């Protein structure tokens, strides 16, 4: 039994259309070198490679997961090329592998990578259950996705690799040895003159119109139980429970609509309930990692 990791570069076709041969090939090659370093850094073995994807095998699910995280972080640091930002889609699965990268395990990993968005790392529920506790706590279930296995559909988990301002987390994914975070992550939420602090002692809160919520939202467009924020490992995750959705803006980034799904909060930003923050009468909360 081995863990198969399939990684594909996203954006390469657009780059070749825009730039043509040598320059585009150089940019993709630079991206692939970072992928290969991720494999080497966690004792992986490459069994198949093309211009813009690779298949690698690892003895343990933790190694495949940590390699994928390391790849994502290295590639996220690369600047855009002629306005095109390259990214990778990654999927890994633990199971039986026949010979040099043949069999259902490898096929499942490739299928997961195909389901992934640029910048995502996906794993089956079966594989997520094999991860160490620190890595398990940095995953979330994607209820809307499933991957068809040999006999049944399997739930899909996303690995949350983006770092909030927390230097302790990098030690988990860049070292084969597990190490506890040196710093306890905390999140401050400000709304209508209230200040709520989330930490190890108080790891979650509920927001909505219902008076029983930890934060009672005034906007009538908001749902009675609108959204929840909870700590998972070194991250805080917002889960939308509403009809109209929750609008989240990370400082310096675009506004994103989160509806019946989860979103990893990072840095600082604003949360608007049921309507865009730019709309008249928007009801806004502010958050910040401490």
JSON list of N, CA and C in Angstrom, two decimals, residues 220-275:
[
{"chain": "A", "resi": 220, "resn": "UNK", "atom": "N", "xyz": [-31.92, 42.19, 8.52]},
{"chain": "A", "resi": 220, "resn": "UNK", "atom": "CA", "xyz": [-33.03, 41.26, 8.37]},
{"chain": "A", "resi": 220, "resn": "UNK", "atom": "C", "xyz": [-32.82, 40.28, 7.21]},
{"chain": "A", "resi": 221, "resn": "UNK", "atom": "N", "xyz": [-31.89, 40.59, 6.33]},
{"chain": "A", "resi": 221, "resn": "UNK", "atom": "CA", "xyz": [-31.59, 39.67, 5.23]},
{"chain": "A", "resi": 221, "resn": "UNK", "atom": "C", "xyz": [-30.77, 38.47, 5.68]},
{"chain": "A", "resi": 222, "resn": "UNK", "atom": "N", "xyz": [-30.14, 38.61, 6.85]},
{"chain": "A", "resi": 222, "resn": "UNK", "atom": "CA", "xyz": [-29.33, 37.52, 7.38]},
{"chain": "A", "resi": 222, "resn": "UNK", "atom": "C", "xyz": [-30.23, 36.40, 7.90]},
{"chain": "A", "resi": 223, "resn": "UNK", "atom": "N", "xyz": [-29.72, 35.19, 7.92]},
{"chain": "A", "resi": 223, "resn": "UNK", "atom": "CA", "xyz": [-30.45, 34.04, 8.44]},
{"chain": "A", "resi": 223, "resn": "UNK", "atom": "C", "xyz": [-30.36, 34.00, 9.96]},
{"chain": "A", "resi": 224, "resn": "UNK", "atom": "N", "xyz": [-31.29, 33.27, 10.58]},
{"chain": "A", "resi": 224, "resn": "UNK", "atom": "CA", "xyz": [-31.28, 33.17, 12.05]},
{"chain": "A", "resi": 224, "resn": "UNK", "atom": "C", "xyz": [-29.97, 32.55, 12.55]},
{"chain": "A", "resi": 225, "resn": "UNK", "atom": "N", "xyz": [-29.54, 31.52, 11.91]},
{"chain": "A", "resi": 225, "resn": "UNK", "atom": "CA", "xyz": [-28.20, 30.97, 12.14]},
{"chain": "A", "resi": 225, "resn": "UNK", "atom": "C", "xyz": [-27.44, 31.16, 10.83]},
{"chain": "A", "resi": 226, "resn": "UNK", "atom": "N", "xyz": [-26.67, 32.23, 10.74]},
{"chain": "A", "resi": 226, "resn": "UNK", "atom": "CA", "xyz": [-26.13, 32.65, 9.44]},
{"chain": "A", "resi": 226, "resn": "UNK", "atom": "C", "xyz": [-24.77, 32.02, 9.13]},
{"chain": "A", "resi": 227, "resn": "UNK", "atom": "N", "xyz": [-23.85, 32.07, 10.06]},
{"chain": "A", "resi": 227, "resn": "UNK", "atom": "CA", "xyz": [-22.49, 31.56, 9.80]},
{"chain": "A", "resi": 227, "resn": "UNK", "atom": "C", "xyz": [-21.83, 31.19, 11.12]},
{"chain": "A", "resi": 228, "resn": "UNK", "atom": "N", "xyz": [-20.84, 30.32, 11.02]},
{"chain": "A", "resi": 228, "resn": "UNK", "atom": "CA", "xyz": [-20.09, 29.89, 12.19]},
{"chain": "A", "resi": 228, "resn": "UNK", "atom": "C", "xyz": [-18.60, 30.06, 11.89]},
{"chain": "A", "resi": 229, "resn": "UNK", "atom": "N", "xyz": [-17.85, 30.46, 12.90]},
{"chain": "A", "resi": 229, "resn": "UNK", "atom": "CA", "xyz": [-16.38, 30.49, 12.80]},
{"chain": "A", "resi": 229, "resn": "UNK", "atom": "C", "xyz": [-15.85, 29.52, 13.85]},
{"chain": "A", "resi": 230, "resn": "UNK", "atom": "N", "xyz": [-14.95, 28.64, 13.43]},
{"chain": "A", "resi": 230, "resn": "UNK", "atom": "CA", "xyz": [-14.37, 27.69, 14.39]},
{"chain": "A", "resi": 230, "resn": "UNK", "atom": "C", "xyz": [-12.90, 27.47, 14.10]},
{"chain": "A", "resi": 231, "resn": "UNK", "atom": "N", "xyz": [-12.20, 27.18, 15.15]},
{"chain": "A", "resi": 231, "resn": "UNK", "atom": "CA", "xyz": [-10.77, 26.92, 15.03]},
{"chain": "A", "resi": 231, "resn": "UNK", "atom": "C", "xyz": [-10.55, 25.47, 14.60]},
{"chain": "A", "resi": 232, "resn": "UNK", "atom": "N", "xyz": [-9.65, 25.30, 13.61]},
{"chain": "A", "resi": 232, "resn": "UNK", "atom": "CA", "xyz": [-9.22, 23.97, 13.18]},
{"chain": "A", "resi": 232, "resn": "UNK", "atom": "C", "xyz": [-7.71, 23.99, 13.07]},
{"chain": "A", "resi": 233, "resn": "UNK", "atom": "N", "xyz": [-7.07, 23.36, 14.02]},
{"chain": "A", "resi": 233, "resn": "UNK", "atom": "CA", "xyz": [-5.61, 23.40, 14.03]},
{"chain": "A", "resi": 233, "resn": "UNK", "atom": "C", "xyz": [-5.12, 24.82, 14.21]},
{"chain": "A", "resi": 234, "resn": "UNK", "atom": "N", "xyz": [-4.32, 25.29, 13.26]},
{"chain": "A", "resi": 234, "resn": "UNK", "atom": "CA", "xyz": [-3.77, 26.64, 13.32]},
{"chain": "A", "resi": 234, "resn": "UNK", "atom": "C", "xyz": [-4.57, 27.63, 12.49]},
{"chain": "A", "resi": 235, "resn": "UNK", "atom": "N", "xyz": [-5.77, 27.26, 12.07]},
{"chain": "A", "resi": 235, "resn": "UNK", "atom": "CA", "xyz": [-6.60, 28.12, 11.23]},
{"chain": "A", "resi": 235, "resn": "UNK", "atom": "C", "xyz": [-7.95, 28.37, 11.89]},
{"chain": "A", "resi": 236, "resn": "UNK", "atom": "N", "xyz": [-8.62, 29.42, 11.44]},
{"chain": "A", "resi": 236, "resn": "UNK", "atom": "CA", "xyz": [-10.02, 29.65, 11.77]},
{"chain": "A", "resi": 236, "resn": "UNK", "atom": "C", "xyz": [-10.81, 29.59, 10.46]},
{"chain": "A", "resi": 237, "resn": "UNK", "atom": "N", "xyz": [-11.88, 28.79, 10.47]},
{"chain": "A", "resi": 237, "resn": "UNK", "atom": "CA", "xyz": [-12.65, 28.52, 9.26]},
{"chain": "A", "resi": 237, "resn": "UNK", "atom": "C", "xyz": [-14.07, 29.06, 9.43]},
{"chain": "A", "resi": 238, "resn": "UNK", "atom": "N", "xyz": [-14.52, 29.85, 8.44]},
{"chain": "A", "resi": 238, "resn": "UNK", "atom": "CA", "xyz": [-15.89, 30.34, 8.42]},
{"chain": "A", "resi": 238, "resn": "UNK", "atom": "C", "xyz": [-16.75, 29.37, 7.63]},
{"chain": "A", "resi": 239, "resn": "UNK", "atom": "N", "xyz": [-17.86, 28.92, 8.22]},
{"chain": "A", "resi": 239, "resn": "UNK", "atom": "CA", "xyz": [-18.82, 28.04, 7.54]},
{"chain": "A", "resi": 239, "resn": "UNK", "atom": "C", "xyz": [-20.13, 28.80, 7.36]},
{"chain": "A", "resi": 240, "resn": "UNK", "atom": "N", "xyz": [-20.55, 28.98, 6.12]},
{"chain": "A", "resi": 240, "resn": "UNK", "atom": "CA", "xyz": [-21.82, 29.67, 5.86]},
{"chain": "A", "resi": 240, "resn": "UNK", "atom": "C", "xyz": [-22.98, 28.69, 6.01]},
{"chain": "A", "resi": 241, "resn": "UNK", "atom": "N", "xyz": [-24.01, 29.10, 6.75]},
{"chain": "A", "resi": 241, "resn": "UNK", "atom": "CA", "xyz": [-25.18, 28.27, 7.01]},
{"chain": "A", "resi": 241, "resn": "UNK", "atom": "C", "xyz": [-26.44, 28.91, 6.45]},
{"chain": "A", "resi": 242, "resn": "UNK", "atom": "N", "xyz": [-26.30, 29.97, 5.68]},
{"chain": "A", "resi": 242, "resn": "UNK", "atom": "CA", "xyz": [-27.41, 30.88, 5.38]},
{"chain": "A", "resi": 242, "resn": "UNK", "atom": "C", "xyz": [-28.06, 30.63, 4.02]},
{"chain": "A", "resi": 243, "resn": "UNK", "atom": "N", "xyz": [-29.11, 31.42, 3.78]},
{"chain": "A", "resi": 243, "resn": "UNK", "atom": "CA", "xyz": [-29.79, 31.41, 2.48]},
{"chain": "A", "resi": 243, "resn": "UNK", "atom": "C", "xyz": [-29.11, 32.35, 1.50]},
{"chain": "A", "resi": 244, "resn": "UNK", "atom": "N", "xyz": [-28.74, 33.54, 1.96]},
{"chain": "A", "resi": 244, "resn": "UNK", "atom": "CA", "xyz": [-28.21, 34.58, 1.06]},
{"chain": "A", "resi": 244, "resn": "UNK", "atom": "C", "xyz": [-26.70, 34.62, 0.98]},
{"chain": "A", "resi": 245, "resn": "UNK", "atom": "N", "xyz": [-26.01, 33.86, 1.81]},
{"chain": "A", "resi": 245, "resn": "UNK", "atom": "CA", "xyz": [-24.56, 33.81, 1.73]},
{"chain": "A", "resi": 245, "resn": "UNK", "atom": "C", "xyz": [-23.86, 34.84, 2.60]},
{"chain": "A", "resi": 246, "resn": "UNK", "atom": "N", "xyz": [-22.54, 34.68, 2.70]},
{"chain": "A", "resi": 246, "resn": "UNK", "atom": "CA", "xyz": [-21.68, 35.56, 3.48]},
{"chain": "A", "resi": 246, "resn": "UNK", "atom": "C", "xyz": [-20.59, 36.07, 2.55]},
{"chain": "A", "resi": 247, "resn": "UNK", "atom": "N", "xyz": [-20.34, 37.37, 2.58]},
{"chain": "A", "resi": 247, "resn": "UNK", "atom": "CA", "xyz": [-19.34, 38.00, 1.71]},
{"chain": "A", "resi": 247, "resn": "UNK", "atom": "C", "xyz": [-18.08, 38.27, 2.53]},
{"chain": "A", "resi": 248, "resn": "UNK", "atom": "N", "xyz": [-16.96, 37.70, 2.10]},
{"chain": "A", "resi": 248, "resn": "UNK", "atom": "CA", "xyz": [-15.71, 37.81, 2.85]},
{"chain": "A", "resi": 248, "resn": "UNK", "atom": "C", "xyz": [-14.66, 38.51, 2.00]},
{"chain": "A", "resi": 249, "resn": "UNK", "atom": "N", "xyz": [-13.98, 39.46, 2.61]},
{"chain": "A", "resi": 249, "resn": "UNK", "atom": "CA", "xyz": [-12.88, 40.16, 1.94]},
{"chain": "A", "resi": 249, "resn": "UNK", "atom": "C", "xyz": [-11.63, 40.06, 2.80]},
{"chain": "A", "resi": 250, "resn": "UNK", "atom": "N", "xyz": [-10.59, 39.41, 2.30]},
{"chain": "A", "resi": 250, "resn": "UNK", "atom": "CA", "xyz": [-9.28, 39.42, 2.95]},
{"chain": "A", "resi": 250, "resn": "UNK", "atom": "C", "xyz": [-8.60, 40.72, 2.57]},
{"chain": "A", "resi": 251, "resn": "UNK", "atom": "N", "xyz": [-7.98, 41.40, 3.53]},
{"chain": "A", "resi": 251, "resn": "UNK", "atom": "CA", "xyz": [-7.35, 42.69, 3.27]},
{"chain": "A", "resi": 251, "resn": "UNK", "atom": "C", "xyz": [-6.44, 42.62, 2.05]},
{"chain": "A", "resi": 252, "resn": "UNK", "atom": "N", "xyz": [-6.69, 43.52, 1.09]},
{"chain": "A", "resi": 252, "resn": "UNK", "atom": "CA", "xyz": [-5.90, 43.56, -0.13]},
{"chain": "A", "resi": 252, "resn": "UNK", "atom": "C", "xyz": [-6.39, 42.64, -1.22]},
{"chain": "A", "resi": 253, "resn": "UNK", "atom": "N", "xyz": [-7.45, 41.87, -0.95]},
{"chain": "A", "resi": 253, "resn": "UNK", "atom": "CA", "xyz": [-7.95, 40.93, -1.95]},
{"chain": "A", "resi": 253, "resn": "UNK", "atom": "C", "xyz": [-9.36, 41.25, -2.39]},
{"chain": "A", "resi": 254, "resn": "UNK", "atom": "N", "xyz": [-9.90, 40.48, -3.33]},
{"chain": "A", "resi": 254, "resn": "UNK", "atom": "CA", "xyz": [-11.26, 40.71, -3.82]},
{"chain": "A", "resi": 254, "resn": "UNK", "atom": "C", "xyz": [-12.29, 40.17, -2.83]},
{"chain": "A", "resi": 255, "resn": "UNK", "atom": "N", "xyz": [-13.51, 40.66, -2.95]},
{"chain": "A", "resi": 255, "resn": "UNK", "atom": "CA", "xyz": [-14.61, 40.14, -2.14]},
{"chain": "A", "resi": 255, "resn": "UNK", "atom": "C", "xyz": [-15.07, 38.80, -2.70]},
{"chain": "A", "resi": 256, "resn": "UNK", "atom": "N", "xyz": [-15.30, 37.83, -1.82]},
{"chain": "A", "resi": 256, "resn": "UNK", "atom": "CA", "xyz": [-15.72, 36.49, -2.22]},
{"chain": "A", "resi": 256, "resn": "UNK", "atom": "C", "xyz": [-17.05, 36.13, -1.57]},
{"chain": "A", "resi": 257, "resn": "UNK", "atom": "N", "xyz": [-17.93, 35.52, -2.33]},
{"chain": "A", "resi": 257, "resn": "UNK", "atom": "CA", "xyz": [-19.20, 35.05, -1.79]},
{"chain": "A", "resi": 257, "resn": "UNK", "atom": "C", "xyz": [-19.04, 33.61, -1.32]},
{"chain": "A", "resi": 258, "resn": "UNK", "atom": "N", "xyz": [-19.35, 33.37, -0.06]},
{"chain": "A", "resi": 258, "resn": "UNK", "atom": "CA", "xyz": [-19.32, 32.03, 0.53]},
{"chain": "A", "resi": 258, "resn": "UNK", "atom": "C", "xyz": [-20.76, 31.64, 0.83]},
{"chain": "A", "resi": 259, "resn": "UNK", "atom": "N", "xyz": [-21.27, 30.63, 0.14]},
{"chain": "A", "resi": 259, "resn": "UNK", "atom": "CA", "xyz": [-22.66, 30.21, 0.36]},
{"chain": "A", "resi": 259, "resn": "UNK", "atom": "C", "xyz": [-22.70, 28.69, 0.52]},
{"chain": "A", "resi": 260, "resn": "UNK", "atom": "N", "xyz": [-23.15, 28.27, 1.70]},
{"chain": "A", "resi": 260, "resn": "UNK", "atom": "CA", "xyz": [-23.25, 26.84, 2.02]},
{"chain": "A", "resi": 260, "resn": "UNK", "atom": "C", "xyz": [-21.93, 26.11, 1.82]},
{"chain": "A", "resi": 261, "resn": "UNK", "atom": "N", "xyz": [-20.83, 26.78, 2.13]},
{"chain": "A", "resi": 261, "resn": "UNK", "atom": "CA", "xyz": [-19.51, 26.16, 2.04]},
{"chain": "A", "resi": 261, "resn": "UNK", "atom": "C", "xyz": [-18.63, 26.79, 3.09]},
{"chain": "A", "resi": 262, "resn": "UNK", "atom": "N", "xyz": [-17.35, 26.40, 3.09]},
{"chain": "A", "resi": 262, "resn": "UNK", "atom": "CA", "xyz": [-16.42, 26.87, 4.11]},
{"chain": "A", "resi": 262, "resn": "UNK", "atom": "C", "xyz": [-15.34, 27.72, 3.48]},
{"chain": "A", "resi": 263, "resn": "UNK", "atom": "N", "xyz": [-14.75, 28.60, 4.30]},
{"chain": "A", "resi": 263, "resn": "UNK", "atom": "CA", "xyz": [-13.70, 29.49, 3.82]},
{"chain": "A", "resi": 263, "resn": "UNK", "atom": "C", "xyz": [-12.69, 29.67, 4.94]},
{"chain": "A", "resi": 264, "resn": "UNK", "atom": "N", "xyz": [-11.40, 29.53, 4.61]},
{"chain": "A", "resi": 264, "resn": "UNK", "atom": "CA", "xyz": [-10.34, 29.69, 5.60]},
{"chain": "A", "resi": 264, "resn": "UNK", "atom": "C", "xyz": [-10.00, 31.17, 5.74]},
{"chain": "A", "resi": 265, "resn": "UNK", "atom": "N", "xyz": [-10.24, 31.71, 6.92]},
{"chain": "A", "resi": 265, "resn": "UNK", "atom": "CA", "xyz": [-9.89, 33.11, 7.17]},
{"chain": "A", "resi": 265, "resn": "UNK", "atom": "C", "xyz": [-8.38, 33.22, 7.36]},
{"chain": "A", "resi": 266, "resn": "UNK", "atom": "N", "xyz": [-7.80, 34.30, 6.90]},
{"chain": "A", "resi": 266, "resn": "UNK", "atom": "CA", "xyz": [-6.37, 34.52, 7.09]},
{"chain": "A", "resi": 266, "resn": "UNK", "atom": "C", "xyz": [-6.08, 36.01, 7.19]},
{"chain": "A", "resi": 267, "resn": "UNK", "atom": "N", "xyz": [-5.03, 36.36, 7.91]},
{"chain": "A", "resi": 267, "resn": "UNK", "atom": "CA", "xyz": [-4.66, 37.76, 8.06]},
{"chain": "A", "resi": 267, "resn": "UNK", "atom": "C", "xyz": [-5.75, 38.56, 8.74]},
{"chain": "A", "resi": 268, "resn": "UNK", "atom": "N", "xyz": [-6.30, 39.51, 8.02]},
{"chain": "A", "resi": 268, "resn": "UNK", "atom": "CA", "xyz": [-7.38, 40.34, 8.53]},
{"chain": "A", "resi": 268, "resn": "UNK", "atom": "C", "xyz": [-8.32, 40.67, 7.38]},
{"chain": "A", "resi": 269, "resn": "UNK", "atom": "N", "xyz": [-9.52, 41.14, 7.71]},
{"chain": "A", "resi": 269, "resn": "UNK", "atom": "CA", "xyz": [-10.48, 41.48, 6.67]},
{"chain": "A", "resi": 269, "resn": "UNK", "atom": "C", "xyz": [-11.84, 41.77, 7.23]},
{"chain": "A", "resi": 270, "resn": "UNK", "atom": "N", "xyz": [-12.85, 41.72, 6.36]},
{"chain": "A", "resi": 270, "resn": "UNK", "atom": "CA", "xyz": [-14.22, 42.01, 6.77]},
{"chain": "A", "resi": 270, "resn": "UNK", "atom": "C", "xyz": [-15.17, 40.91, 6.32]},
{"chain": "A", "resi": 271, "resn": "UNK", "atom": "N", "xyz": [-16.25, 40.77, 7.08]},
{"chain": "A", "resi": 271, "resn": "UNK", "atom": "CA", "xyz": [-17.32, 39.82, 6.79]},
{"chain": "A", "resi": 271, "resn": "UNK", "atom": "C", "xyz": [-18.62, 40.61, 6.67]},
{"chain": "A", "resi": 272, "resn": "UNK", "atom": "N", "xyz": [-19.32, 40.44, 5.56]},
{"chain": "A", "resi": 272, "resn": "UNK", "atom": "CA", "xyz": [-20.60, 41.12, 5.36]},
{"chain": "A", "resi": 272, "resn": "UNK", "atom": "C", "xyz": [-21.70, 40.07, 5.24]},
{"chain": "A", "resi": 273, "resn": "UNK", "atom": "N", "xyz": [-22.77, 40.25, 6.00]},
{"chain": "A", "resi": 273, "resn": "UNK", "atom": "CA", "xyz": [-23.83, 39.25, 6.10]},
{"chain": "A", "resi": 273, "resn": "UNK", "atom": "C", "xyz": [-24.92, 39.48, 5.05]},
{"chain": "A", "resi": 274, "resn": "UNK", "atom": "N", "xyz": [-25.13, 38.50, 4.18]},
{"chain": "A", "resi": 274, "resn": "UNK", "atom": "CA", "xyz": [-26.27, 38.46, 3.25]},
{"chain": "A", "resi": 274, "resn": "UNK", "atom": "C", "xyz": [-26.20, 39.46, 2.11]},
{"chain": "A", "resi": 275, "resn": "UNK", "atom": "N", "xyz": [-25.23, 40.34, 2.09]},
{"chain": "A", "resi": 275, "resn": "UNK", "atom": "CA", "xyz": [-25.11, 41.33, 1.01]},
{"chain": "A", "resi": 275, "resn": "UNK", "atom": "C", "xyz": [-23.66, 41.78, 0.91]}
]
